[in-house]
Short mmCIF file of C-alpha atoms in Angstrom, two decimals:
data_model
loop_
_atom_site.label_atom_id
_atom_site.label_comp_id
_atom_site.label_asym_id
_atom_site.label_seq_id
_atom_site.Cartn_x
_atom_site.Cartn_y
_atom_site.Cartn_z
CA UNK M 1 40.65 57.00 92.60
CA UNK M 2 42.81 55.56 90.06
CA UNK M 3 44.15 57.99 87.33
CA UNK M 4 41.48 58.22 84.40
CA UNK M 5 43.95 57.75 81.81
CA UNK M 6 44.61 54.06 82.92
CA UNK M 7 40.94 53.55 83.77
CA UNK M 8 39.86 54.79 80.44
CA UNK M 9 42.46 52.39 78.52
CA UNK M 10 43.75 49.31 79.88
CA UNK M 11 40.67 48.12 81.77
CA UNK M 12 38.55 49.09 78.62
CA UNK M 13 40.78 47.06 76.34
CA UNK M 14 40.58 44.07 78.59
CA UNK M 15 36.77 44.22 78.94
CA UNK M 16 36.22 44.53 75.22
CA UNK M 17 39.05 41.80 74.16
CA UNK M 18 37.63 39.26 76.71
CA UNK M 19 34.22 39.78 75.26
CA UNK M 20 35.65 39.45 71.78
CA UNK M 21 37.47 36.25 72.64
CA UNK M 22 34.22 34.77 73.92
CA UNK M 23 32.44 35.82 70.77
CA UNK M 24 35.15 34.34 68.46
CA UNK M 25 34.97 31.21 70.56
CA UNK M 26 31.21 31.20 69.76
CA UNK M 27 31.89 31.76 65.97
CA UNK M 28 34.33 28.69 66.12
CA UNK M 29 31.82 26.46 67.77
CA UNK M 30 28.95 27.79 65.44
CA UNK M 31 31.09 26.88 62.29
CA UNK M 32 31.86 23.38 63.45
CA UNK M 33 28.26 22.84 64.35
CA UNK M 34 26.93 24.04 61.07
CA UNK M 35 29.62 22.59 58.86
CA UNK M 36 30.79 26.06 57.83
CA UNK M 37 34.41 26.07 56.71
CA UNK M 38 36.22 28.34 59.47
CA UNK M 39 37.69 30.72 56.66
CA UNK M 40 34.09 31.41 55.59
CA UNK M 41 33.94 33.56 58.74
CA UNK M 42 37.44 34.44 59.23
CA UNK M 43 37.96 35.73 55.66
CA UNK M 44 34.55 37.35 55.76
CA UNK M 45 34.45 40.95 54.90
CA UNK M 46 31.56 43.65 54.76
CA UNK M 47 32.97 45.07 51.36
CA UNK M 48 35.66 43.78 49.17
CA UNK M 49 38.17 46.52 50.15
CA UNK M 50 37.57 46.29 54.03
CA UNK M 51 39.76 43.98 56.22
CA UNK M 52 38.45 40.44 56.88
CA UNK M 53 37.24 39.39 60.26
CA UNK M 54 40.79 37.90 61.05
CA UNK M 55 42.63 41.10 60.47
CA UNK M 56 39.96 42.97 62.43
CA UNK M 57 40.67 40.95 65.38
CA UNK M 58 44.43 41.28 64.87
CA UNK M 59 44.43 44.91 64.49
CA UNK M 60 42.20 45.30 67.57
CA UNK M 61 44.72 43.55 69.52
CA UNK M 62 47.45 45.44 68.02
CA UNK M 63 45.88 48.85 69.14
CA UNK M 64 45.02 47.57 72.50
CA UNK M 65 48.64 46.55 72.98
CA UNK M 66 50.24 49.67 71.25
CA UNK M 67 48.10 52.22 72.99
CA UNK M 68 48.68 50.77 76.40
CA UNK M 69 52.31 50.40 75.98
CA UNK M 70 52.98 54.00 74.52
CA UNK M 71 50.93 55.56 77.36
CA UNK M 72 52.72 53.44 79.96
CA UNK M 73 56.12 54.39 78.49
CA UNK M 74 56.79 50.82 77.81
CA UNK M 75 58.16 49.18 74.71
CA UNK M 76 55.38 48.19 72.18
CA UNK M 77 55.68 44.52 71.73
CA UNK M 78 56.44 43.27 68.14
CA UNK M 79 53.65 41.10 66.67
CA UNK M 80 53.73 39.46 63.30
CA UNK M 81 50.12 39.15 62.54
CA UNK M 82 50.45 35.67 61.14
CA UNK M 83 47.37 34.05 62.68
CA UNK M 84 45.32 32.01 60.44
CA UNK M 85 42.85 29.96 62.55
CA UNK M 86 40.26 30.64 65.38
CA UNK M 87 42.88 28.90 67.91
CA UNK M 88 45.64 31.01 66.91
CA UNK M 89 43.44 34.02 67.25
CA UNK M 90 42.53 32.80 70.59
CA UNK M 91 45.96 32.57 71.60
CA UNK M 92 46.73 35.91 70.41
CA UNK M 93 43.78 37.36 72.36
CA UNK M 94 45.12 35.61 75.61
CA UNK M 95 48.63 36.85 75.10
CA UNK M 96 47.30 40.46 74.60
CA UNK M 97 45.09 40.19 77.88
CA UNK M 98 48.15 38.86 79.61
CA UNK M 99 50.19 41.85 78.44
CA UNK M 100 47.57 44.24 79.48
CA UNK M 101 47.59 42.47 82.84
CA UNK M 102 51.19 43.27 83.24
CA UNK M 103 50.77 47.00 82.81
CA UNK M 104 50.50 48.70 86.31
CA UNK M 105 47.99 51.88 86.77
CA UNK M 106 51.21 53.84 88.33
CA UNK M 107 52.76 53.53 84.69
CA UNK M 108 50.08 56.08 83.71
CA UNK M 109 51.09 58.72 86.07
CA UNK M 110 52.23 61.41 83.63
CA UNK M 111 50.67 59.64 80.45
CA UNK M 112 48.24 62.52 79.81
CA UNK M 113 51.07 64.88 78.84
CA UNK M 114 53.55 62.36 77.54
CA UNK M 115 54.42 63.03 73.89
CA UNK M 116 53.25 60.52 71.36
CA UNK M 117 54.56 60.52 67.68
CA UNK M 118 52.15 58.86 65.33
CA UNK M 119 53.47 57.26 62.25
CA UNK M 120 56.83 58.46 63.02
CA UNK M 121 59.40 59.17 59.88
CA UNK M 122 56.44 59.27 57.36
CA UNK M 123 54.90 62.22 55.61
CA UNK M 124 51.75 61.73 57.77
CA UNK M 125 53.74 61.96 61.17
CA UNK M 126 51.77 63.92 63.79
CA UNK M 127 52.58 64.67 67.58
CA UNK M 128 49.73 64.30 70.19
CA UNK M 129 49.87 64.75 73.80
CA UNK M 130 48.97 61.27 75.57
CA UNK M 131 45.62 62.36 76.36
CA UNK M 132 44.68 63.41 72.83
CA UNK M 133 46.42 60.23 71.38
CA UNK M 134 44.07 58.10 73.68
CA UNK M 135 40.81 60.26 73.33
CA UNK M 136 40.96 61.23 69.75
CA UNK M 137 43.12 58.45 68.07
CA UNK M 138 43.42 55.35 70.15
CA UNK M 139 39.96 54.61 71.44
CA UNK M 140 38.11 55.40 68.01
CA UNK M 141 40.70 53.09 66.38
CA UNK M 142 40.32 50.23 68.80
CA UNK M 143 36.37 50.40 69.01
CA UNK M 144 36.27 50.53 65.07
CA UNK M 145 37.87 47.20 64.85
CA UNK M 146 36.15 45.52 67.71
CA UNK M 147 32.77 46.63 66.51
CA UNK M 148 33.55 45.76 62.75
CA UNK M 149 34.50 42.18 64.08
CA UNK M 150 31.27 41.91 65.82
CA UNK M 151 29.38 43.42 62.67
CA UNK M 152 31.00 40.81 60.26
CA UNK M 153 29.76 37.97 62.54
CA UNK M 154 26.22 39.34 63.04
CA UNK M 155 26.11 39.93 59.06
CA UNK M 156 27.12 36.26 58.73
CA UNK M 157 24.29 35.17 60.97
CA UNK M 158 26.04 34.41 64.27
CA UNK M 159 23.44 34.38 67.03
CA UNK M 160 25.09 37.08 69.27
CA UNK M 161 23.79 40.42 70.74
CA UNK M 162 25.11 43.71 72.06
CA UNK M 163 25.49 42.10 75.54
CA UNK M 164 28.20 39.63 73.98
CA UNK M 165 29.83 42.84 72.51
CA UNK M 166 29.77 44.59 75.77
CA UNK M 167 31.06 41.89 77.96
CA UNK M 168 31.36 42.44 81.69
CA UNK M 169 31.11 45.76 83.15
CA UNK R 1 45.66 70.31 81.57
CA UNK R 2 41.75 69.77 81.23
CA UNK R 3 40.37 66.95 83.35
CA UNK R 4 40.54 63.52 81.38
CA UNK R 5 36.96 62.92 82.18
CA UNK R 6 35.88 65.64 79.93
CA UNK R 7 38.84 65.30 77.55
CA UNK R 8 37.74 61.50 76.92
CA UNK R 9 33.99 62.34 76.40
CA UNK R 10 32.64 65.74 74.92
CA UNK R 11 35.48 66.34 72.63
CA UNK R 12 35.70 62.88 71.43
CA UNK R 13 31.86 62.85 70.83
CA UNK R 14 32.16 66.08 68.92
CA UNK R 15 34.86 64.64 66.76
CA UNK R 16 32.97 61.51 65.86
CA UNK R 17 29.59 63.14 65.34
CA UNK R 18 31.11 65.85 63.16
CA UNK R 19 32.69 63.05 61.13
CA UNK R 20 29.52 61.18 61.03
CA UNK R 21 27.60 64.16 59.78
CA UNK R 22 29.94 64.68 56.88
CA UNK R 23 29.70 60.87 56.08
CA UNK R 24 25.85 61.05 56.11
CA UNK R 25 25.94 64.01 53.87
CA UNK R 26 28.08 62.09 51.50
CA UNK R 27 25.63 59.34 51.60
CA UNK R 28 22.78 61.76 50.76
CA UNK R 29 24.69 63.12 47.88
CA UNK R 30 25.59 59.71 46.79
CA UNK R 31 22.01 58.51 46.86
CA UNK R 32 20.84 61.43 44.86
CA UNK R 33 23.50 61.14 42.14
CA UNK R 34 22.93 57.25 41.60
CA UNK R 35 19.17 57.63 41.74
CA UNK R 36 19.16 55.47 45.03
CA UNK R 37 15.92 55.89 47.16
CA UNK R 38 17.11 57.39 50.38
CA UNK R 39 15.37 54.72 52.53
CA UNK R 40 17.57 52.17 50.59
CA UNK R 41 20.49 53.48 52.70
CA UNK R 42 18.43 54.88 55.76
CA UNK R 43 16.70 51.62 56.35
CA UNK R 44 19.45 49.29 55.49
CA UNK R 45 20.65 46.82 58.17
CA UNK R 46 23.67 44.35 58.47
CA UNK R 47 21.21 41.75 59.61
CA UNK R 48 17.26 41.85 60.01
CA UNK R 49 17.49 42.06 63.70
CA UNK R 50 19.83 44.69 63.83
CA UNK R 51 19.00 48.62 63.80
CA UNK R 52 18.80 50.16 60.38
CA UNK R 53 21.20 53.16 59.63
CA UNK R 54 18.75 55.77 60.79
CA UNK R 55 18.57 54.28 64.13
CA UNK R 56 22.13 53.76 64.56
CA UNK R 57 22.47 57.61 63.93
CA UNK R 58 19.88 58.47 66.41
CA UNK R 59 21.31 56.12 69.11
CA UNK R 60 24.82 57.51 68.68
CA UNK R 61 23.46 60.86 69.14
CA UNK R 62 21.39 59.73 72.22
CA UNK R 63 24.68 58.34 73.92
CA UNK R 64 26.57 61.47 73.17
CA UNK R 65 24.14 63.55 74.72
CA UNK R 66 22.97 61.26 77.50
CA UNK R 67 26.63 60.50 78.66
CA UNK R 68 27.68 64.08 78.57
CA UNK R 69 24.73 65.35 80.50
CA UNK R 70 25.04 62.67 83.14
CA UNK R 71 28.70 63.26 83.81
CA UNK R 72 28.17 67.01 83.73
CA UNK R 73 25.34 66.63 86.25
CA UNK R 74 23.12 68.44 83.79
CA UNK R 75 19.50 67.42 82.57
CA UNK R 76 19.39 64.68 79.93
CA UNK R 77 17.70 66.53 77.01
CA UNK R 78 14.63 64.64 75.78
CA UNK R 79 14.53 63.55 72.34
CA UNK R 80 11.81 61.86 70.47
CA UNK R 81 13.71 60.03 67.62
CA UNK R 82 11.13 60.97 64.94
CA UNK R 83 13.78 61.62 62.20
CA UNK R 84 12.98 59.95 58.79
CA UNK R 85 15.26 61.71 56.24
CA UNK R 86 18.80 62.57 55.64
CA UNK R 87 17.82 66.25 56.31
CA UNK R 88 16.33 65.39 59.67
CA UNK R 89 19.25 63.47 60.57
CA UNK R 90 21.54 66.29 59.82
CA UNK R 91 19.63 68.64 62.03
CA UNK R 92 19.68 66.15 64.89
CA UNK R 93 23.49 65.88 64.55
CA UNK R 94 23.81 69.81 64.25
CA UNK R 95 21.71 70.12 67.60
CA UNK R 96 23.67 67.40 69.26
CA UNK R 97 26.82 69.15 68.31
CA UNK R 98 25.27 72.40 69.71
CA UNK R 99 24.22 70.84 72.99
CA UNK R 100 28.10 69.32 73.39
CA UNK R 101 29.35 72.80 72.79
CA UNK R 102 27.31 74.29 75.74
CA UNK R 103 28.85 71.84 78.19
CA UNK R 104 31.79 73.37 80.07
CA UNK R 105 34.86 71.18 81.21
CA UNK R 106 34.46 72.67 84.67
CA UNK R 107 31.31 70.75 84.82
CA UNK R 108 33.15 67.49 84.79
CA UNK R 109 35.08 68.38 87.97
CA UNK R 110 33.74 65.62 90.02
CA UNK R 111 32.41 63.48 87.23
CA UNK R 112 34.76 60.65 87.90
CA UNK R 113 33.22 59.82 91.33
CA UNK R 114 29.70 61.03 90.47
CA UNK R 115 27.21 58.07 90.89
CA UNK R 116 25.42 57.02 87.68
CA UNK R 117 22.30 54.80 87.93
CA UNK R 118 21.98 52.68 84.55
CA UNK R 119 18.17 51.75 83.57
CA UNK R 120 16.77 53.21 86.75
CA UNK R 121 13.66 51.46 88.17
CA UNK R 122 14.15 48.30 86.05
CA UNK R 123 15.31 44.82 86.83
CA UNK R 124 18.58 45.67 85.21
CA UNK R 125 19.02 48.71 87.32
CA UNK R 126 23.06 49.02 87.90
CA UNK R 127 25.21 51.62 89.69
CA UNK R 128 28.31 52.83 88.25
CA UNK R 129 30.83 55.55 89.13
CA UNK R 130 31.11 58.28 86.51
CA UNK R 131 34.53 56.86 85.53
CA UNK R 132 33.29 53.35 85.05
CA UNK R 133 30.16 54.56 83.35
CA UNK R 134 32.18 56.41 80.85
CA UNK R 135 34.91 53.81 80.30
CA UNK R 136 32.98 50.44 80.52
CA UNK R 137 29.45 51.42 79.43
CA UNK R 138 29.31 54.78 77.67
CA UNK R 139 32.24 54.93 75.21
CA UNK R 140 31.83 51.15 74.03
CA UNK R 141 28.10 51.93 73.35
CA UNK R 142 28.73 55.17 71.62
CA UNK R 143 31.38 53.88 69.33
CA UNK R 144 29.23 50.59 68.54
CA UNK R 145 26.69 52.73 66.96
CA UNK R 146 29.00 55.20 65.14
CA UNK R 147 31.06 52.40 63.57
CA UNK R 148 27.91 50.30 62.78
CA UNK R 149 26.44 53.38 60.93
CA UNK R 150 29.85 53.58 59.12
CA UNK R 151 29.73 49.82 58.37
CA UNK R 152 26.29 49.91 56.75
CA UNK R 153 27.26 52.64 54.49
CA UNK R 154 30.48 50.81 53.44
CA UNK R 155 28.66 47.78 52.98
CA UNK R 156 26.20 49.44 50.70
CA UNK R 157 29.06 50.72 48.40
CA UNK R 158 29.44 54.37 49.71
CA UNK R 159 33.10 55.24 48.99
CA UNK R 160 34.51 56.48 52.16
CA UNK R 161 37.30 55.19 54.27
CA UNK R 162 38.70 55.11 57.90
CA UNK R 163 39.76 58.77 57.37
CA UNK R 164 36.30 59.81 57.14
CA UNK R 165 35.22 57.72 60.28
CA UNK R 166 38.00 59.37 62.34
CA UNK R 167 37.35 62.81 61.36
CA UNK R 168 39.74 65.41 62.63
CA UNK R 169 42.29 64.92 65.41
#
């Protein structure tokens, strides 16, 4: 049986981002069909001081990449976050999935005890074990942004359901 | 080091439900202070065919209890879901946290390979290993409802932030 630290991170991110990619494709098609400006969805927020859809997707991808890389002991890939369209977000999600595909389960061998430094060099710097980093920080953050992206689209009338959010499991 | 299957479930549920309990207490106080009817928040939805806040909280608690019990090989505690007020939801969350406190890490010893049957006896019955049940079904479901509860309250103007959602880690 593969190490739980791998099973509970990389394949979860792949499942959820593959599902999110399909949801975003539906949103794109829905906007085109209903003559909705893409930005009416991409810039939609649930409250003025929350992130818009586009940023929720970017941050979800950031967490998937960052958490996986840190736990695997690999370099965290740089990402500018300059996407502005559905097509660019789709490319971002594809690239993120490719990156996740490239991570091997063996890289997670010692990930539970690997020391992770959150917000290094800032006053809110915090040291966590890999296990706690994934359980108590990474997964809550990742799911927050994936779910909020879904919630923004539901709130704006996209006809999707929980099944679309869950993806294939 | 405690088994990842325990660390990535019970303590995560405790962290998030403790945070949700505090958020709901803030919502209750906010409603009282602003002369908002409790039901204006408790029955709020992001879209007409989504669950209202009260149900999001109930389902989050259901998943925390059910996932933990199944992985621990314990009986899933029955729950009627009859809560109608902030006070009753607070009691539900307290009882759920008490239940989680009673689960011992040792009960998770063989949980990764324990066979879990989803929706038994229905056409959508599905067999998963404990590991896949937690990673690909349980955590996505749990976080969906916790995040949506948060999103409903943010959308309705409750002055909370990501820190409140994350709780103590």
